[in-house]
Coordinates of C-alpha atoms and ligand atoms in Angstrom, one line a residue:
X1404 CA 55.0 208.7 91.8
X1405 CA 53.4 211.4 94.2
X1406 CA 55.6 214.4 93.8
X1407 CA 55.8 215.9 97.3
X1408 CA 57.4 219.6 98.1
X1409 CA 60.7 219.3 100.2
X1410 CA 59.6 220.5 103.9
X1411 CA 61.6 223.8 103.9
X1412 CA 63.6 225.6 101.2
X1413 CA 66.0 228.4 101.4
X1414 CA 64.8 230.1 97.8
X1415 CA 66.7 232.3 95.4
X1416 CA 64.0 232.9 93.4
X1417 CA 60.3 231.9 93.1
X1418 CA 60.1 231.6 89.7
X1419 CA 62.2 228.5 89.6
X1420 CA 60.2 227.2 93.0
X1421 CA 57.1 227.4 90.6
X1422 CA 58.4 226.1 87.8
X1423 CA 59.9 222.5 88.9
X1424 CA 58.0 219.9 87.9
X1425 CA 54.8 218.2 90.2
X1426 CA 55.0 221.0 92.2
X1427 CA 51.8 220.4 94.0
X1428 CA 52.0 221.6 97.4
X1429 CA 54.2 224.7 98.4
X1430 CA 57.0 224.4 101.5
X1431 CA 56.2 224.8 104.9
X1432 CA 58.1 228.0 105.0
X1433 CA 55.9 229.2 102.4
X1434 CA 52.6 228.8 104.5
X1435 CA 51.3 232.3 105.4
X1436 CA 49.1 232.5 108.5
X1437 CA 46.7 235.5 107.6
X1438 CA 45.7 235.3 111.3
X1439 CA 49.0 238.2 111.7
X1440 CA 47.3 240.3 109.5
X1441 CA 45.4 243.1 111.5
X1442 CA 41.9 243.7 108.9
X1443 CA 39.5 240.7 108.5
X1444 CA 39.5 238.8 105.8
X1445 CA 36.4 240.2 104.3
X1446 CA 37.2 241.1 100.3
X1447 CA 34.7 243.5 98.8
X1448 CA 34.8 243.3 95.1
X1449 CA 34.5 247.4 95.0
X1450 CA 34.3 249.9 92.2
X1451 CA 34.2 252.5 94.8
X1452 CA 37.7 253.4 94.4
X1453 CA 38.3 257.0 94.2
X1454 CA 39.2 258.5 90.2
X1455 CA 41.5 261.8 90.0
X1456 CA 41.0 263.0 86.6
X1457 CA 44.8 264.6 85.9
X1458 CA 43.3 266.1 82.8
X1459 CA 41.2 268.3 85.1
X1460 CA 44.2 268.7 87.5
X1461 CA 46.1 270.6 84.5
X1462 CA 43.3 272.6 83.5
X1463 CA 43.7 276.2 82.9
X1464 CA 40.2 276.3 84.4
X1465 CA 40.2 277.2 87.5
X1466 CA 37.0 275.5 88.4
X1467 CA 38.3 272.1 87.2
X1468 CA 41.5 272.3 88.7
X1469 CA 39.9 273.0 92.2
X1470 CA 37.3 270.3 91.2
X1471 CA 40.6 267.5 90.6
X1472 CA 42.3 268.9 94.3
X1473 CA 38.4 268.5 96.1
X1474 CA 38.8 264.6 94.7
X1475 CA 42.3 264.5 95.3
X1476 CA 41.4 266.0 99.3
X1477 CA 38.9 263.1 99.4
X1478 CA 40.5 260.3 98.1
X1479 CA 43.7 260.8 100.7
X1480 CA 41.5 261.3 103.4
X1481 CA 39.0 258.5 103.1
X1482 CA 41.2 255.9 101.5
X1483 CA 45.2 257.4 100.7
X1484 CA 44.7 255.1 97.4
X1485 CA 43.3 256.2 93.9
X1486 CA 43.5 256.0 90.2
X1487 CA 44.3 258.1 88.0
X1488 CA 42.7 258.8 84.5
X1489 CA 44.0 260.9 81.5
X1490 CA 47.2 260.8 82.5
X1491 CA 48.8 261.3 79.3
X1492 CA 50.9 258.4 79.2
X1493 CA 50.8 256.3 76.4
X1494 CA 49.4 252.9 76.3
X1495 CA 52.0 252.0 74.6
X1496 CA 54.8 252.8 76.8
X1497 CA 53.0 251.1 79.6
X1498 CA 52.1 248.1 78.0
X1499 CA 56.2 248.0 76.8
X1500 CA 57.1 248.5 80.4
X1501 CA 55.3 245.3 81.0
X1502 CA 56.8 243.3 78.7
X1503 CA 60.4 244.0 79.4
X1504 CA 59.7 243.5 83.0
X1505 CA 58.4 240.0 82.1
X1506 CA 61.9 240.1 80.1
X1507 CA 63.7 240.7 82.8
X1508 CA 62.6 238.2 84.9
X1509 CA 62.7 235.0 82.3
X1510 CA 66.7 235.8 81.8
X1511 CA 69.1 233.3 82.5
X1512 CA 69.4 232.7 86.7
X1513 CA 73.1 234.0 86.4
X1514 CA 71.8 237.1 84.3
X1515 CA 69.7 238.1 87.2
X1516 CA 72.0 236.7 90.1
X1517 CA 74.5 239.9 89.1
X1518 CA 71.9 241.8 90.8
X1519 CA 71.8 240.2 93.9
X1520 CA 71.9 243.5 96.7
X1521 CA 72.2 243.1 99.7
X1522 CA 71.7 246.8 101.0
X1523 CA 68.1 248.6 100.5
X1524 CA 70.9 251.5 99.0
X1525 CA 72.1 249.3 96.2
X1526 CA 70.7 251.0 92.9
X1527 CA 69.9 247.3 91.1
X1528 CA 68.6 245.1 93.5
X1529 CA 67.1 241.5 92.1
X1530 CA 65.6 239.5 95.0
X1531 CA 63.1 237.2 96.0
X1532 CA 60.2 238.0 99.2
X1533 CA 60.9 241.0 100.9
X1534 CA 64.3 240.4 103.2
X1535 CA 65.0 236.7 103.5
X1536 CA 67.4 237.9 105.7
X1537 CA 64.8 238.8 108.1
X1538 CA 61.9 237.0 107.8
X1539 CA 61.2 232.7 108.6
X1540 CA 58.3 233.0 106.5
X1541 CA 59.0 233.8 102.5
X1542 CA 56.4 235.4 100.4
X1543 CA 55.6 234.4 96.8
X1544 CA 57.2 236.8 94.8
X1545 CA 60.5 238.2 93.2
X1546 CA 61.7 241.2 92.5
X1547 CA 64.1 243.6 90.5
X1548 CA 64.1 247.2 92.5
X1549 CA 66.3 250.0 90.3
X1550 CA 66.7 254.0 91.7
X1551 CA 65.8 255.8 88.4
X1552 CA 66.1 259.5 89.8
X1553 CA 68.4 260.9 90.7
X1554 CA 70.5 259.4 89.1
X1555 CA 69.3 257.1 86.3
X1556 CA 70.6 253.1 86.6
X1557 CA 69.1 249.9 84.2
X1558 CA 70.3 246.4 84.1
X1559 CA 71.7 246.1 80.6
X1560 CA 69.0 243.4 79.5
X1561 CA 67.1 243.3 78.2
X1562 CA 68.5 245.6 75.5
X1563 CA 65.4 247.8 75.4
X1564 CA 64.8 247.7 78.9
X1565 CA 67.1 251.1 79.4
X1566 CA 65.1 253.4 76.7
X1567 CA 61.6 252.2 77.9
X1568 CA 62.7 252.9 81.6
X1569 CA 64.0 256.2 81.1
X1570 CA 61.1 257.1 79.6
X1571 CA 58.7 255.6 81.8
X1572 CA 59.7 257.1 85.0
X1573 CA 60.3 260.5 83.4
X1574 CA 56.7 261.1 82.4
X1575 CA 55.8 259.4 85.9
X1576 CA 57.6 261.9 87.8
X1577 CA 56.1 265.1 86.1
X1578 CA 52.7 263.6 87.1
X1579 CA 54.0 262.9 90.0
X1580 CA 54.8 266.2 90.7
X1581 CA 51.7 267.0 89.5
X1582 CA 50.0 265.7 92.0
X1583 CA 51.8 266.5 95.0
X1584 CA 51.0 270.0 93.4
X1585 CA 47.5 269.7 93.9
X1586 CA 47.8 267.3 97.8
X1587 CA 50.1 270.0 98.5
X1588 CA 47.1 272.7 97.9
X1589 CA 45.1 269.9 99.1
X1590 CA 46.3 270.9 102.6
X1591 CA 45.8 274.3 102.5
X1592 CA 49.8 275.1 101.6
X1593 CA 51.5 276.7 97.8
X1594 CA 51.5 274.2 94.9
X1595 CA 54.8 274.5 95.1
X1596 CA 55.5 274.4 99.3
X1597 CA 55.6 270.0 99.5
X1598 CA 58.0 270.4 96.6
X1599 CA 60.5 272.4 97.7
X1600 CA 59.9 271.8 101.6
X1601 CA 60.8 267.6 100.2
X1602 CA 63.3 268.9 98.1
X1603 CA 61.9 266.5 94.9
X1604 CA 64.2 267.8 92.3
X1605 CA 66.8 265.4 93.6
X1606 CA 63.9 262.8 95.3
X1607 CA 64.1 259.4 95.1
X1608 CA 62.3 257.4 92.6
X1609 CA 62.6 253.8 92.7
X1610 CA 61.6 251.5 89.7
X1611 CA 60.3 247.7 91.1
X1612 CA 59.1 244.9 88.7
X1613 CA 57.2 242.0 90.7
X1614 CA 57.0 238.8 89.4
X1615 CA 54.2 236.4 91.2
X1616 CA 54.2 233.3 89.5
X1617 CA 51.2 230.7 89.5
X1618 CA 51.0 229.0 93.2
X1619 CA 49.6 225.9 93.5
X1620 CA 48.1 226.7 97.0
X1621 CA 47.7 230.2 96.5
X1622 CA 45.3 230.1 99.5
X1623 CA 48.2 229.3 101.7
X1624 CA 50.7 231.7 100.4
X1625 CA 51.2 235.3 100.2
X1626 CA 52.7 237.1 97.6
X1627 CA 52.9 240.3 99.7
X1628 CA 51.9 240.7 102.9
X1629 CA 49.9 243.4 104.4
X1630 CA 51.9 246.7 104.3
X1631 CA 52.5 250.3 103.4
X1632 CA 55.0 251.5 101.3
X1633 CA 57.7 254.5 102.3
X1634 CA 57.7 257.2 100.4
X1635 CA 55.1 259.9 98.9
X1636 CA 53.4 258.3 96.3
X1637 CA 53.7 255.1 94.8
X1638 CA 51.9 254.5 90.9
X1639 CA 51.4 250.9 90.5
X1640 CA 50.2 249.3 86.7
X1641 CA 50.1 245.5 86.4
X1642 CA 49.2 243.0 83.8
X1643 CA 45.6 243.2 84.0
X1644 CA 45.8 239.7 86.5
X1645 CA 44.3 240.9 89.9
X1646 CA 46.3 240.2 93.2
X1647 CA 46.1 243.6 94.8
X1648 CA 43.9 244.5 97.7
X1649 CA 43.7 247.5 99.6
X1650 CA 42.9 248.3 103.2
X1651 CA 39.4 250.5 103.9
X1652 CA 37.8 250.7 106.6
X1653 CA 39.0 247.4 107.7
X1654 CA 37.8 245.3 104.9
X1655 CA 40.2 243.9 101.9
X1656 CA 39.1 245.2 98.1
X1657 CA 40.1 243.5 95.2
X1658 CA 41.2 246.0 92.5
X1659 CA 40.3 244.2 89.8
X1660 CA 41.8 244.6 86.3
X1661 CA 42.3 248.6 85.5
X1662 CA 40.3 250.6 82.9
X1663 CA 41.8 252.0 80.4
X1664 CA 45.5 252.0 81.3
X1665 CA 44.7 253.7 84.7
X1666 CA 47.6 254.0 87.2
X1667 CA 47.0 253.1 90.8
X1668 CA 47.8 255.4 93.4
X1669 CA 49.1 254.2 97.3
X1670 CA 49.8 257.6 99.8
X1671 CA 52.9 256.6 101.4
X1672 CA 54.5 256.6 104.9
X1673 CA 56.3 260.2 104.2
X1674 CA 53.3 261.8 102.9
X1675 CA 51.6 260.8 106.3
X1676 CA 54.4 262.6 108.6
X1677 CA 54.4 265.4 105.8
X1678 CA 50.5 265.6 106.7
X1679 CA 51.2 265.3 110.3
X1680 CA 48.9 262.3 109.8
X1681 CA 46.3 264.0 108.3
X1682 CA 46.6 261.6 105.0
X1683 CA 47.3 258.1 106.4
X1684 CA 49.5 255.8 104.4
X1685 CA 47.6 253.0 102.5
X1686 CA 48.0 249.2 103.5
X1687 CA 47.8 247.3 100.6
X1688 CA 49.0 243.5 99.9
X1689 CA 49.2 240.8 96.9
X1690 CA 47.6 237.4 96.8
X1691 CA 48.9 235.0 94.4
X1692 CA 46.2 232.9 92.1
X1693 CA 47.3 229.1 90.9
X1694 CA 46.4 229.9 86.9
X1695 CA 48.4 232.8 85.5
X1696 CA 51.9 234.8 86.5
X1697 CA 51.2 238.1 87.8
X1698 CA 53.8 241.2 86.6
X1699 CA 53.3 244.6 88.7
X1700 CA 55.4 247.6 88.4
X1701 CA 55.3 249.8 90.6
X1702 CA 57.3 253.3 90.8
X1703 CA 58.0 254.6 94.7
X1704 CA 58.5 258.4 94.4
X1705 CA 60.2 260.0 97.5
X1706 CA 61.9 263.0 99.0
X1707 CA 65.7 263.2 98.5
X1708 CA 67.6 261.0 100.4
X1709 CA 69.4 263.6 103.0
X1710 CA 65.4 265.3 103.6
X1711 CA 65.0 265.2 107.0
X1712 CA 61.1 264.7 106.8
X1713 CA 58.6 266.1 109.4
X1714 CA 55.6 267.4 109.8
X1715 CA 54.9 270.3 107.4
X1716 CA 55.1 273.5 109.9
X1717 CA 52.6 275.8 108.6
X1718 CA 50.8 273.1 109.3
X1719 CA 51.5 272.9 113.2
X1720 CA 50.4 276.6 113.3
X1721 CA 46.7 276.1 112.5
X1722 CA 44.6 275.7 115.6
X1723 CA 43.5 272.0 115.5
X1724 CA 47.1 270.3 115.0
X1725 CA 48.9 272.2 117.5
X1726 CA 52.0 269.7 117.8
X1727 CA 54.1 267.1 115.0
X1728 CA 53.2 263.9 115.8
X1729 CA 55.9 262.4 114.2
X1730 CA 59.3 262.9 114.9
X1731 CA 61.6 263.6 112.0
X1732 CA 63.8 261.7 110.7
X1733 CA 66.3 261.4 107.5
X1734 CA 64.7 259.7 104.7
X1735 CA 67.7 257.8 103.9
X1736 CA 68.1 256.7 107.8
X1737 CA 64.3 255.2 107.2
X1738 CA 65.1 253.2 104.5
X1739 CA 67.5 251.7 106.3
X1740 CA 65.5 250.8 109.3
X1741 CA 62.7 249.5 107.0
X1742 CA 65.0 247.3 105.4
X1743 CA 66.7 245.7 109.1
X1744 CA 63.0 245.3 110.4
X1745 CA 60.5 242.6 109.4
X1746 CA 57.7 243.6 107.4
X1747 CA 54.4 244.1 108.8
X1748 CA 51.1 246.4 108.8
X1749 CA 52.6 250.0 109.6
X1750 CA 55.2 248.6 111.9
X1751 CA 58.2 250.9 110.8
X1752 CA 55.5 254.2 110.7
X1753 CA 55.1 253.3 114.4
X1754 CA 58.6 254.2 115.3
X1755 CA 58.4 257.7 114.2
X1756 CA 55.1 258.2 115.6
X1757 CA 54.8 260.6 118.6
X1758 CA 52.2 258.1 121.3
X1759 CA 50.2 260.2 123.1
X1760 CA 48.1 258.9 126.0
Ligands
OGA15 C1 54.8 247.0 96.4 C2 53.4 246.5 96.3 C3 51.7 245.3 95.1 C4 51.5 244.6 93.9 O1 55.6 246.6 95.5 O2 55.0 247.8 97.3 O3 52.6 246.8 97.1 O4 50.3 244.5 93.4 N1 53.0 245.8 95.3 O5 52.4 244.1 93.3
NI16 NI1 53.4 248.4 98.4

């Protein structure tokens, strides 16, 4: 018998979508026009993408610290997306973080349903798409979203999921810091000024597993549309499958698999206003393949949740950017608005933004 896919479904998950049996064509409220989505479709297979050396960023030398914040300068202005090498973190770890994600995501439905949020404030949040409250059109992916910092949550399995979290996002938030040391020189200001100004000792840091499972019309779906994500910095590792493509200068780039346990840098919507636009937040999106799941984890580092964030003002004081163009806003009162709005291209950045004719 022909299997055919039922017109429409309302989803809980993807995973079970992919797994039932004949699936051979997706729903029609899969079907992703790319026509909404505002770069061509051009895809550049590019190792162009800028490196940040963090062992050079920790230097005592002075001359290869300055060297690490001249790429760091360029890679936020020219593209707000980077890797980072000699980071310190073990392979290990990462490789573990992986795994448990994978975990994670083949528990029992009812295991996983106990995490089913429904406010972007929830601290364990398993979901499918983006907001299927929101949008008609679903995107191939589900998710498990967990605040690590400031205070630290995990689901309870898988058992070692807990330890290897901890540990993970620990080490990513000192080079996190790190590197909003050296972005923070970057723009002329103390190592120390994005820091305290953002008040990151209590920021937010958001753990989120993605799970894109094998689509059989991956051509027609999207696993994440085109967007940028809140926040500062995000560090994204994956599986070694490929699925992400960034934004630059208008074309798509596949980032292929990453060398050597790299981690992937995005600029995010908060480190624009904190720039006064200066270093525009990334779009990036995820494309699904019909051969292999793809796992992604990807840790959102933000200010603390009562920061009212704005343009940085010694900034305003030099010459050339003489007023904020953005208008500030509570982080937390962002969050929110991204999560009641529909996802798309730099759409919640545009509220904040100050247009000038
Ligand atoms: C995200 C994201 C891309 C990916 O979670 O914000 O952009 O490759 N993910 O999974
Ligand atoms: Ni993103």
């Amino acid at each position: 018998m022909e299997a055919t896919a039922p017109l429409v479904v309302k989803p809980s998950n993807v995973k079970e979508l992919a797994e039932s049996p004949d699936l051979r064509c997706i729903p029609y409220n899969y079907v992703y026009d790319s026509s909404n989505s505002s770069a061509t479709n051009d895809i550049d297979d590019s190792d162009s993408i800028p490196i940040v050396d963090f062992s050079l960023l920790t230097s005592h030398d002075s001359h290869q610290r300055s060297t690490a914040i001249h790429h760091l300068t360029k890679a936020c202005q020219g593209w707000g997306f980077f890797m980072v090498v000699n980071h310190g973190i073990p392979e290990n770890l990462m490789k573990s973080v992986i795994d448990c994600t994978h975990e994670f995501f083949n528990l029992p439905e009812e295991e996983k349903h106990k995490f089913t949020g429904k406010h972007v404030l929830d601290p364990i949040r398993y979901g499918t798409s983006f907001n299927t409250s929101t949008e008609n059109v679903f995107f191939w992916r589900d998710f498990l979203k967990v605040f690590v910092h400031p205070h630290f949550h995990s689901p309870t399995k898988p058992q070692t999921y807990r330890g290897i979290m901890s540990e993970y996002s620990e080490k990513l938030r000192e080079v996190t810091r790190k590197l909003l040391g050296g972005i923070s020189e970057s723009l002329g200001l103390e190592e120390s000024y994005l820091e305290k100004d953002l008040e990151l000792e209590s920021g937010l840091q958001i753990f989120v597993g993605n799970y894109y499972p094998p689509c059989p019309q991956p051509e027609l779906a999207m696993g994440m549309p085109p967007h940028s994500d809140q926040g500062l910095l995000t560090l994204l590792i994956h599986n070694q499958v490929g699925g992400l493509q960034v934004q630059h200068q208008g074309k798509w780039i596949n980032v292929k698999a990453l060398p050597n346990y790299s981690l992937l840098v995005n600029t995010g919507d908060h480190l624009e206003i904190f720039s006064n636009g200066k270093y525009k937040s990334n779009m990036h999106r995820a494309v699904v393949n019909n051969k292999v799941t793809r796992i992604s984890v990807v840790v959102a580092h933000g200010p603390s949740l009562d920061t009212i964030v704005k343009p940085a003002s010694p900034l305003m004081e030099k010459e050339n950017s003489p007023s904020a163009n953005y208008i500030p806003m509570k982080y937390k009162d962002y969050l929110e608005m991204q999560q009641s709005s529909r996802i798309y291209g730099k759409s919640c950045l545009e509220k904040v933004k100050i247009q000038r004719s």
